[in-house]
Coordinates of C-alpha atoms in Angstrom, one line a residue:
X9 CA -29.1 73.6 -58.6
X10 CA -28.7 75.1 -62.0
X11 CA -25.5 77.1 -61.8
X12 CA -24.7 80.3 -63.7
X13 CA -23.5 83.8 -63.3
X14 CA -26.4 84.7 -61.1
X15 CA -27.2 88.3 -61.1
X16 CA -27.0 89.5 -57.5
X17 CA -29.9 91.6 -56.3
X18 CA -28.3 94.2 -54.1
X19 CA -30.9 95.4 -51.7
X20 CA -28.9 98.5 -50.9
X21 CA -29.4 99.7 -54.5
X22 CA -33.0 98.7 -54.4
X23 CA -33.9 100.1 -51.0
X24 CA -35.1 103.5 -52.2
X25 CA -37.2 102.3 -55.1
X26 CA -38.6 99.5 -53.0
X27 CA -39.8 102.0 -50.4
X28 CA -41.3 104.1 -53.1
X29 CA -43.1 101.2 -54.5
X30 CA -44.5 100.1 -51.2
X31 CA -45.9 103.6 -50.7
X32 CA -47.5 103.5 -54.1
X33 CA -50.6 101.5 -55.0
X34 CA -49.9 98.2 -56.6
X35 CA -51.7 97.2 -59.8
X36 CA -53.3 94.5 -57.6
X37 CA -54.4 96.8 -54.9
X38 CA -52.5 97.6 -51.7
X39 CA -54.4 95.0 -49.6
X40 CA -53.4 92.0 -51.6
X41 CA -55.5 90.1 -54.2
X42 CA -58.1 92.2 -55.9
X43 CA -61.2 90.2 -56.8
X44 CA -61.6 91.9 -60.2
X45 CA -58.0 91.5 -61.5
X46 CA -56.6 88.4 -59.7
X47 CA -59.5 86.0 -59.4
X48 CA -62.4 84.5 -61.4
X49 CA -64.8 81.8 -60.4
X50 CA -64.1 78.5 -62.2
X51 CA -66.7 75.9 -62.9
X52 CA -65.9 73.9 -59.8
X53 CA -66.2 76.9 -57.6
X54 CA -62.5 77.1 -57.0
X55 CA -61.0 80.5 -57.7
X56 CA -58.7 80.9 -60.7
X57 CA -55.7 82.8 -59.3
X58 CA -53.2 84.9 -61.3
X59 CA -49.6 84.5 -60.1
X60 CA -46.8 86.9 -60.9
X61 CA -43.9 84.5 -61.2
X62 CA -40.2 85.6 -61.3
X63 CA -37.3 83.2 -61.7
X64 CA -34.1 83.7 -63.6
X65 CA -35.3 83.9 -67.2
X66 CA -33.1 83.8 -70.2
X67 CA -35.9 84.9 -72.4
X68 CA -39.7 85.5 -72.5
X69 CA -42.1 82.5 -72.2
X70 CA -44.6 81.9 -74.9
X71 CA -48.2 82.2 -73.7
X72 CA -48.8 78.8 -75.4
X73 CA -46.0 77.1 -73.5
X74 CA -47.0 73.5 -72.8
X75 CA -45.5 73.4 -69.4
X76 CA -47.2 76.7 -68.4
X77 CA -50.6 75.4 -69.7
X78 CA -50.1 72.1 -67.9
X79 CA -49.6 73.8 -64.5
X80 CA -52.3 76.4 -65.1
X81 CA -54.9 73.7 -65.9
X82 CA -53.7 71.4 -63.1
X83 CA -53.8 74.0 -60.4
X84 CA -56.4 76.4 -61.8
X85 CA -54.1 79.4 -62.0
X86 CA -52.9 81.9 -64.6
X87 CA -49.2 82.6 -64.7
X88 CA -47.9 86.1 -65.5
X89 CA -44.2 85.1 -66.0
X90 CA -41.9 88.1 -65.7
X91 CA -39.0 88.3 -68.0
X92 CA -36.2 90.7 -67.0
X93 CA -33.1 91.0 -69.1
X94 CA -30.5 89.1 -67.1
X95 CA -27.9 91.8 -67.8
X96 CA -30.1 94.5 -66.3
X97 CA -32.1 92.5 -63.8
X98 CA -31.5 94.7 -60.7
X99 CA -32.2 97.9 -62.6
X100 CA -35.4 96.5 -64.2
X101 CA -36.7 94.9 -61.0
X102 CA -36.1 98.1 -59.1
X103 CA -38.1 100.1 -61.7
X104 CA -41.0 97.7 -61.4
X105 CA -41.0 97.9 -57.6
X106 CA -40.8 101.6 -57.8
X107 CA -44.0 101.5 -59.9
X108 CA -45.7 99.4 -57.3
X109 CA -45.4 96.1 -59.1
X110 CA -44.2 93.1 -57.1
X111 CA -43.8 89.4 -58.0
X112 CA -45.9 87.0 -56.0
X113 CA -43.2 84.3 -56.0
X114 CA -39.6 85.1 -56.8
X115 CA -36.0 83.8 -56.7
X116 CA -33.8 85.6 -54.2
X117 CA -30.0 85.0 -54.7
X118 CA -28.6 85.4 -51.2
X119 CA -29.7 85.4 -47.6
X120 CA -29.0 89.1 -46.9
X121 CA -31.4 90.1 -49.7
X122 CA -34.0 87.7 -48.4
X123 CA -33.9 89.2 -44.9
X124 CA -33.9 92.7 -46.3
X125 CA -37.0 92.0 -48.5
X126 CA -38.9 90.7 -45.5
X127 CA -37.9 93.8 -43.4
X128 CA -39.0 96.1 -46.2
X129 CA -42.3 94.3 -46.7
X130 CA -41.4 93.2 -50.2
X131 CA -41.6 89.6 -49.1
X132 CA -43.9 87.9 -46.6
X133 CA -43.3 84.9 -44.3
X134 CA -45.0 81.6 -43.7
X135 CA -45.5 79.4 -40.7
X136 CA -44.7 75.9 -39.6
X137 CA -48.3 75.0 -39.9
X138 CA -48.4 76.2 -43.5
X139 CA -45.2 74.4 -44.3
X140 CA -46.5 71.0 -43.0
X141 CA -49.9 71.4 -44.6
X142 CA -49.1 72.8 -48.0
X143 CA -45.4 71.7 -48.7
X144 CA -45.1 68.2 -47.0
X145 CA -43.1 66.7 -49.9
X146 CA -40.6 69.6 -50.1
X147 CA -40.2 69.6 -46.3
X148 CA -39.4 65.9 -46.4
X149 CA -36.9 66.4 -49.2
X150 CA -35.0 69.2 -47.4
X151 CA -35.2 67.3 -44.1
X152 CA -33.6 64.3 -45.7
X153 CA -30.5 66.2 -46.8
X154 CA -30.2 69.0 -44.2
X155 CA -33.0 69.4 -41.6
X156 CA -31.1 72.4 -40.3
X157 CA -31.8 74.3 -43.5
X158 CA -35.2 75.4 -42.2
X159 CA -33.5 77.0 -39.2
X160 CA -31.3 79.0 -41.5
X161 CA -34.3 80.9 -42.9
X162 CA -36.4 81.1 -39.7
X163 CA -36.7 84.3 -37.9
X164 CA -39.2 85.4 -35.1
X165 CA -40.9 82.0 -35.4
X166 CA -41.7 82.1 -39.1
X167 CA -39.8 81.3 -42.4
X168 CA -38.6 84.1 -44.6
X169 CA -38.3 81.9 -47.7
X170 CA -38.0 78.4 -49.1
X171 CA -34.4 77.1 -49.0
X172 CA -32.8 75.4 -51.9
X173 CA -30.8 72.1 -52.1
X174 CA -27.6 71.9 -54.0
X175 CA -27.2 68.5 -55.6
X176 CA -23.6 69.3 -56.4
X177 CA -22.8 70.7 -53.0
X178 CA -20.8 67.6 -51.9
X179 CA -18.3 68.3 -54.6
X180 CA -15.5 70.9 -54.3
X181 CA -14.2 73.0 -57.1
X182 CA -12.1 71.0 -59.6
X183 CA -8.4 70.9 -59.4
X184 CA -7.4 70.8 -63.0
X185 CA -3.8 70.7 -64.2
X186 CA -2.3 70.7 -67.7
X187 CA -0.8 67.2 -67.7
X188 CA 1.1 67.8 -70.9
X189 CA 2.7 70.8 -69.2
X190 CA 3.6 68.7 -66.2
X191 CA 5.2 66.1 -68.6
X192 CA 7.0 68.7 -70.7
X193 CA 8.6 70.3 -67.6
X194 CA 9.7 67.0 -66.1
X195 CA 7.1 66.8 -63.2
X196 CA 6.3 63.1 -62.9
X197 CA 3.1 63.3 -60.8
X198 CA 0.3 65.7 -60.0
X199 CA 1.5 68.1 -57.2
X200 CA 0.2 67.0 -53.8
X201 CA 1.8 69.6 -51.5
X202 CA 2.1 73.3 -51.4
X203 CA 5.8 73.1 -52.1
X204 CA 5.2 70.9 -55.1
X205 CA 2.6 73.3 -56.3
X206 CA 5.1 76.2 -56.1
X207 CA 7.7 74.2 -58.0
X208 CA 5.2 73.5 -60.8
X209 CA 4.3 77.2 -61.0
X210 CA 8.0 78.0 -61.4
X211 CA 8.4 75.5 -64.2
X212 CA 5.2 76.5 -66.0
X213 CA 6.4 80.1 -66.1
X214 CA 10.0 79.5 -66.9
X215 CA 10.4 76.2 -68.8
X216 CA 8.3 76.9 -71.9
X217 CA 5.6 74.2 -71.2
X218 CA 3.8 74.9 -74.5
X219 CA 7.0 74.7 -76.5
X220 CA 6.5 77.8 -78.6
X221 CA 9.8 79.3 -77.6
X222 CA 8.3 82.3 -75.8
X223 CA 7.9 83.1 -72.1
X224 CA 4.2 83.6 -72.3
X225 CA 2.8 81.1 -69.8
X226 CA 2.0 81.4 -66.1
X227 CA 1.3 79.0 -63.3
X228 CA -2.1 80.1 -62.3
X229 CA -4.6 83.0 -62.0
X230 CA -7.4 83.8 -59.5
X231 CA -8.9 80.4 -58.8
X232 CA -5.5 78.7 -58.3
X233 CA -5.1 80.8 -55.2
X234 CA -7.8 78.7 -53.6
X235 CA -5.2 76.0 -53.3
X236 CA -2.9 78.2 -51.3
X237 CA -5.6 79.4 -48.9
X238 CA -6.8 75.9 -48.5
X239 CA -3.3 74.7 -47.6
X240 CA -3.7 76.8 -44.5
X241 CA -7.2 75.5 -43.8
X242 CA -9.3 78.4 -44.9
X243 CA -11.2 80.1 -47.7
X244 CA -11.0 83.8 -46.9
X245 CA -14.6 84.7 -47.7
X246 CA -16.2 82.1 -45.5
X247 CA -16.9 81.9 -41.8
X248 CA -15.0 79.2 -40.0
X249 CA -15.3 77.5 -36.6
X250 CA -12.6 78.1 -34.1
X251 CA -12.8 76.8 -30.5
X252 CA -16.6 76.6 -30.6
X253 CA -17.0 80.1 -32.1
X254 CA -17.4 81.5 -35.6
X255 CA -14.7 83.8 -37.0
X256 CA -14.3 85.4 -40.4
X257 CA -11.6 83.4 -42.2
X258 CA -10.3 86.5 -44.0
X259 CA -8.9 88.0 -40.8
X260 CA -7.3 84.9 -39.3
X261 CA -3.5 84.4 -38.9
X262 CA -3.8 81.6 -41.5
X263 CA -5.0 84.2 -44.1
X264 CA -1.9 86.3 -43.5
X265 CA 0.3 83.2 -44.0
X266 CA -1.4 82.4 -47.3
X267 CA -1.0 86.0 -48.4
X268 CA 2.7 85.8 -47.7
X269 CA 3.0 82.8 -50.0
X270 CA 0.9 84.4 -52.7
X271 CA 2.8 87.7 -52.4
X272 CA 6.1 85.8 -53.1
X273 CA 4.6 83.9 -56.0
X274 CA 3.4 87.1 -57.6
X275 CA 6.8 88.7 -57.0
X276 CA 8.4 85.7 -58.8
X277 CA 6.0 86.5 -61.7
X278 CA 4.2 83.1 -61.4
X279 CA 0.6 84.5 -61.3
X280 CA -1.1 86.0 -64.3
X281 CA -1.2 89.8 -64.0
X282 CA -4.8 89.8 -65.0
X283 CA -5.9 87.8 -61.9
X284 CA -7.2 91.0 -60.4
X285 CA -9.8 91.5 -63.1
X286 CA -13.4 91.0 -61.8
X287 CA -13.8 87.6 -63.5
X288 CA -10.2 86.6 -63.2
X289 CA -9.3 84.0 -65.8
X290 CA -12.7 84.2 -67.5
X291 CA -12.2 86.9 -70.1
X292 CA -15.6 86.7 -71.7
X293 CA -18.4 84.4 -72.9
X294 CA -19.9 81.7 -70.6
X295 CA -19.0 82.5 -67.0
X296 CA -17.7 79.0 -66.1
X297 CA -15.0 78.9 -68.8
X298 CA -11.4 79.5 -67.8
X299 CA -10.3 81.2 -71.0
X300 CA -6.8 81.5 -69.7
X301 CA -6.6 77.7 -69.1
X302 CA -8.4 76.8 -72.4
X303 CA -6.2 79.2 -74.4
X304 CA -2.9 77.9 -72.9
X305 CA -2.0 80.9 -70.6
X306 CA -2.1 79.1 -67.3
X307 CA -1.6 75.5 -66.2
X308 CA -3.8 75.2 -63.1
X309 CA -7.4 76.2 -62.7
X310 CA -10.5 75.6 -60.5
X311 CA -12.7 78.0 -62.4
X312 CA -16.3 76.9 -62.7
X313 CA -18.1 74.0 -61.0
X314 CA -16.9 70.4 -61.1
X315 CA -19.2 69.5 -64.0
X316 CA -17.6 72.1 -66.2
X317 CA -14.5 70.0 -65.9
X318 CA -16.1 66.6 -66.4
X319 CA -13.9 64.3 -68.5
X320 CA -14.9 63.4 -72.1
X321 CA -16.5 60.0 -72.6
X322 CA -16.2 59.2 -76.3
X323 CA -18.1 56.0 -76.1
X324 CA -21.1 57.9 -74.9
X325 CA -20.6 60.8 -77.3
X326 CA -20.0 63.1 -74.4
X327 CA -17.4 65.8 -75.3
X328 CA -16.8 66.7 -71.6
X329 CA -17.6 69.7 -69.5
X330 CA -17.3 73.2 -71.0
X331 CA -13.6 73.6 -70.2
X332 CA -12.7 70.1 -71.3
X333 CA -14.6 70.5 -74.6
X334 CA -13.1 73.9 -75.4
X335 CA -9.6 72.9 -74.5
X336 CA -9.9 70.0 -76.9
X337 CA -11.1 72.3 -79.7
X338 CA -8.3 74.8 -79.0
X339 CA -5.5 72.3 -78.6
X340 CA -6.3 68.7 -79.4
X341 CA -3.0 67.5 -78.0
X342 CA -3.6 69.1 -74.6
X343 CA -4.3 66.8 -71.6
X344 CA -5.9 67.4 -68.2
X345 CA -4.8 65.8 -65.0
X346 CA -7.2 65.9 -62.0
X347 CA -5.6 66.5 -58.7
X348 CA -6.6 67.0 -55.1
X349 CA -6.3 70.1 -53.0
X350 CA -2.6 70.4 -52.0
X351 CA -1.5 70.0 -48.4
X352 CA 0.1 72.8 -46.5
X353 CA 2.8 72.8 -43.8
X354 CA 0.4 71.4 -41.2
X355 CA -1.3 68.9 -43.5
X356 CA -4.3 71.1 -44.1
X357 CA -5.9 71.2 -47.6
X358 CA -9.1 72.4 -49.2
X359 CA -11.1 74.2 -51.9
X360 CA -14.6 75.7 -51.4
X361 CA -17.5 73.3 -51.5
X362 CA -20.9 74.7 -50.9
X363 CA -22.6 71.8 -49.1
X364 CA -26.1 70.5 -49.7
X365 CA -27.9 73.6 -48.6
X366 CA -28.0 76.2 -51.3
X367 CA -27.6 79.9 -51.0
X368 CA -30.6 80.7 -53.2
X369 CA -34.2 81.0 -52.0
X370 CA -37.7 81.3 -53.2
X371 CA -39.7 84.1 -51.5
X372 CA -43.4 85.1 -51.4
X373 CA -44.0 88.6 -52.6
X374 CA -46.0 91.2 -50.6
X375 CA -49.3 90.4 -52.3
X376 CA -49.0 86.7 -51.4
X377 CA -50.0 87.7 -47.9
X378 CA -53.4 86.7 -49.3
X379 CA -53.5 83.1 -47.8
X380 CA -55.3 81.6 -50.7
X381 CA -52.7 82.8 -53.2
X382 CA -49.8 81.8 -50.9
X383 CA -51.1 78.4 -50.3
X384 CA -51.8 77.7 -54.0
X385 CA -48.2 78.6 -54.8
X386 CA -47.0 76.3 -52.1
X387 CA -49.1 73.5 -53.5
X388 CA -47.7 74.0 -57.0
X389 CA -44.1 74.1 -55.6
X390 CA -44.7 71.0 -53.5
X391 CA -46.1 69.0 -56.5
X392 CA -43.2 70.0 -58.8
X393 CA -40.7 68.7 -56.3
X394 CA -42.7 65.7 -55.1
X395 CA -44.0 64.3 -58.4
X396 CA -41.3 63.0 -60.7
X397 CA -43.4 63.0 -63.9
X398 CA -44.6 66.6 -63.3
X399 CA -41.0 67.7 -62.5
X400 CA -39.8 66.1 -65.8
X401 CA -42.5 67.8 -67.9
X402 CA -41.8 71.2 -66.3
X403 CA -38.0 70.9 -66.6
X404 CA -37.6 69.0 -69.9
X405 CA -40.9 69.1 -71.7
X406 CA -42.2 66.1 -73.7
X407 CA -40.1 63.0 -74.2
X408 CA -39.0 62.5 -77.8
X409 CA -40.4 65.9 -78.7
X410 CA -38.2 68.4 -76.7
X411 CA -35.8 65.9 -75.1
X412 CA -34.6 62.4 -75.4
X413 CA -33.1 59.9 -72.9
X414 CA -29.3 59.5 -73.5
X415 CA -29.1 56.3 -71.4
X416 CA -30.5 57.4 -68.0
X417 CA -29.7 61.0 -68.7
X418 CA -32.4 63.4 -70.1
X419 CA -30.9 65.4 -73.0
X420 CA -32.5 68.3 -74.7
X421 CA -32.8 67.9 -78.5
X422 CA -30.5 70.2 -80.4
X423 CA -33.2 72.7 -81.4
X424 CA -34.0 73.1 -77.7
X425 CA -30.5 73.0 -76.2
X426 CA -30.0 76.8 -75.9
X427 CA -31.2 78.7 -72.8
X428 CA -33.4 81.1 -74.8
X429 CA -35.1 78.2 -76.6
X430 CA -35.9 76.5 -73.3
X431 CA -37.1 79.8 -71.7
X432 CA -39.5 80.2 -74.6
X433 CA -41.1 76.9 -73.8
X434 CA -41.1 77.6 -70.0
X435 CA -38.7 74.8 -69.3
X436 CA -35.4 74.5 -67.5
X437 CA -35.5 76.9 -64.6
X438 CA -38.8 78.7 -65.2
X439 CA -40.8 76.5 -62.8
X440 CA -38.0 74.3 -61.4
X441 CA -35.1 76.6 -60.5
X442 CA -33.9 74.4 -57.7
X443 CA -32.3 70.9 -57.8
X444 CA -34.2 67.8 -56.8
X445 CA -31.4 65.4 -55.7
X446 CA -33.6 62.4 -55.4
X447 CA -34.8 62.8 -59.0
X448 CA -31.2 63.6 -60.2
X449 CA -30.0 60.2 -58.8
X450 CA -32.3 58.5 -61.4
X451 CA -30.3 60.1 -64.2
X452 CA -27.0 58.4 -63.6
X453 CA -25.7 54.9 -62.9
X454 CA -24.0 54.2 -59.5
X455 CA -20.7 53.6 -61.3
X456 CA -21.0 57.1 -63.0
X457 CA -21.5 58.7 -59.6
X458 CA -18.6 56.8 -58.2
X459 CA -16.4 58.1 -61.0
X460 CA -17.4 61.6 -60.2
X461 CA -16.9 61.1 -56.5
X462 CA -13.3 59.9 -57.2
X463 CA -12.4 63.0 -59.1
X464 CA -14.2 65.8 -57.3
X465 CA -15.4 64.6 -53.8
X466 CA -12.5 65.4 -51.5
X467 CA -12.8 63.6 -48.2
X468 CA -10.5 65.9 -46.4
X469 CA -10.3 68.8 -48.8
X470 CA -13.6 70.6 -48.9
X471 CA -14.2 73.8 -47.1
X472 CA -17.7 74.9 -46.4
X473 CA -19.0 78.2 -45.0
X474 CA -19.8 77.6 -41.4
X475 CA -22.5 80.3 -41.5
X476 CA -25.7 79.2 -43.3
X477 CA -28.1 82.1 -42.6
X478 CA -28.3 85.8 -43.4
X479 CA -27.2 88.1 -40.7
X480 CA -29.3 91.1 -39.7
X481 CA -26.5 93.5 -40.5
X482 CA -25.1 91.7 -43.5
X483 CA -26.7 94.0 -46.2
X484 CA -25.3 97.0 -44.3
X485 CA -21.7 95.9 -44.0
X486 CA -20.8 93.0 -46.3
X487 CA -20.4 94.9 -49.6
X488 CA -17.9 97.4 -48.1
X489 CA -16.1 95.0 -45.9
X490 CA -15.6 92.1 -48.3
X491 CA -16.4 93.1 -51.9
X492 CA -14.4 96.3 -51.5
X493 CA -12.1 96.6 -48.5
X494 CA -10.9 93.0 -48.2
X495 CA -10.5 92.3 -51.8
X496 CA -8.7 95.6 -52.5
X497 CA -6.4 95.0 -49.5
X498 CA -5.6 91.4 -50.5
X499 CA -4.9 92.5 -54.1
X500 CA -2.6 95.3 -52.9
X501 CA -0.7 92.9 -50.6
X502 CA -0.4 90.2 -53.2
X503 CA 0.7 92.6 -55.9
X504 CA 3.3 94.2 -53.6
X505 CA 1.6 97.6 -53.5
X506 CA 1.3 97.3 -49.7
X507 CA 3.5 95.6 -47.2
X508 CA 2.4 92.3 -45.7
X509 CA 2.1 93.9 -42.2
X510 CA -0.7 96.1 -43.5
X511 CA -2.8 92.9 -43.0
X512 CA -2.8 93.7 -39.3
X513 CA -4.1 97.2 -39.9
X514 CA -6.7 95.7 -42.2
X515 CA -7.9 93.3 -39.5
X516 CA -8.4 96.1 -36.9
X517 CA -10.2 98.3 -39.4
X518 CA -12.4 95.4 -40.6
X519 CA -13.5 94.9 -37.0
X520 CA -14.2 98.6 -36.4
X521 CA -16.1 99.1 -39.7
X522 CA -18.8 96.5 -38.9
X523 CA -16.9 93.2 -38.6
X524 CA -17.3 93.0 -34.9
X525 CA -21.1 93.4 -35.3
X526 CA -21.2 90.7 -37.9
X527 CA -19.1 88.4 -35.7
X528 CA -21.5 89.0 -32.8
X529 CA -24.5 88.2 -35.0
X530 CA -22.8 85.1 -36.5
X531 CA -22.2 83.7 -33.1
X532 CA -25.7 84.4 -31.8
X533 CA -27.0 82.4 -34.8
X534 CA -24.4 79.7 -34.2
X535 CA -25.4 79.3 -30.6
X536 CA -29.1 79.2 -31.5
X537 CA -28.5 75.9 -33.3
X538 CA -27.2 74.2 -30.2

């Protein structure tokens, strides 16, 4: 999947405008496709359908886009591709819905929103029969990597949306250390245990690892904390399995133990004070860059996906992932050492790894209840993800014109390397927002994949969310329970503003304020898989 700082569509904020929009008359007519505005008879008698298409666009698409024209001619459709400024996406989408305008096919960025859109009538479902008939290639692809994925989006016998695959899901977040700092402070090997990590944090803070004579370095910031939670076998914002049942990791005894360690580390001034900022060690620019690591403020980071930390390969003219490249530009003498998640007192270790099933979906808008429109969209999607040549043209354009092959790897030419330039041509994520892992395997040699596996595939150090589906009450409770209550409580405990024992009060309140209901729903889902 193409990763980025996805704009989260919060259905709570959209609920009022969505309801208003549903009550209003759509420009297409309240009963679906309007014969005058959506369809025209083509020469072969097959109707030309207009499709309102919404993915994550970095800029408007030219009407003359070659990829757009190719798909329009192949499938006898006319695309109306929505462009919503990514910095105002929720606001702009809400305004359109309030005016009665709805996309026919749209990217939805989490399961809670998907379920909410279906409940509100913003999105429509599809059946097993439709899936098998109109998307056989995509069904086979998903079944190959995670046949359970269809169950995650199925409710009342029908599918709420199309699940995504995450090509990179087998890899955990990188564990990147400043090797030159380890060397400078007398640490002979990359830390492997929690105790060794703590010792490295002390030396990074107190032993002047950058050699500038000032006490201006810290051990870690926000993402380094993943190591500490993982040392107790959890990631606090995932569900985990305990004795055959799902429990929220953030209220477990292991979470309290991790908070005790982090609290002491913060008391010892080993953690950057800015860790509490919304983006942690990213202080601006591209979301995946750890500015604090790149600029020499911290010596341990897991910020960004694994490929943002890919090592440079000079013989292939590859400067490395974003963090590697920027660190080299900022400090050519800096060196990175790649580690594994550190082991805790009971031998547990881990960092978050999403797994092969993605958390992003494609949904059919309310007007796609017209079967002909829905089925045409399904056929387009199935062809894009089943036909390698079509996929390449839709994602990269024309060989030697918009992209070249750098060995096995497709590489956009310099003039088309920026997101807005690709959006203008309707490339990148306009028509292919999801990963296609079978196709991606063609772009690298087995030895290259083995090298990546060695660095970022942790056999016993990846923690996945045990819950794979949206819960009925998630949109009602999640934001307050996790994004507000839990994060604020954790920050107050770590920073010493609240005593550690306030964790027990937090657990009880979390359960009362909706956590028990979410736990009930999570386990009902979990049992339904058996």
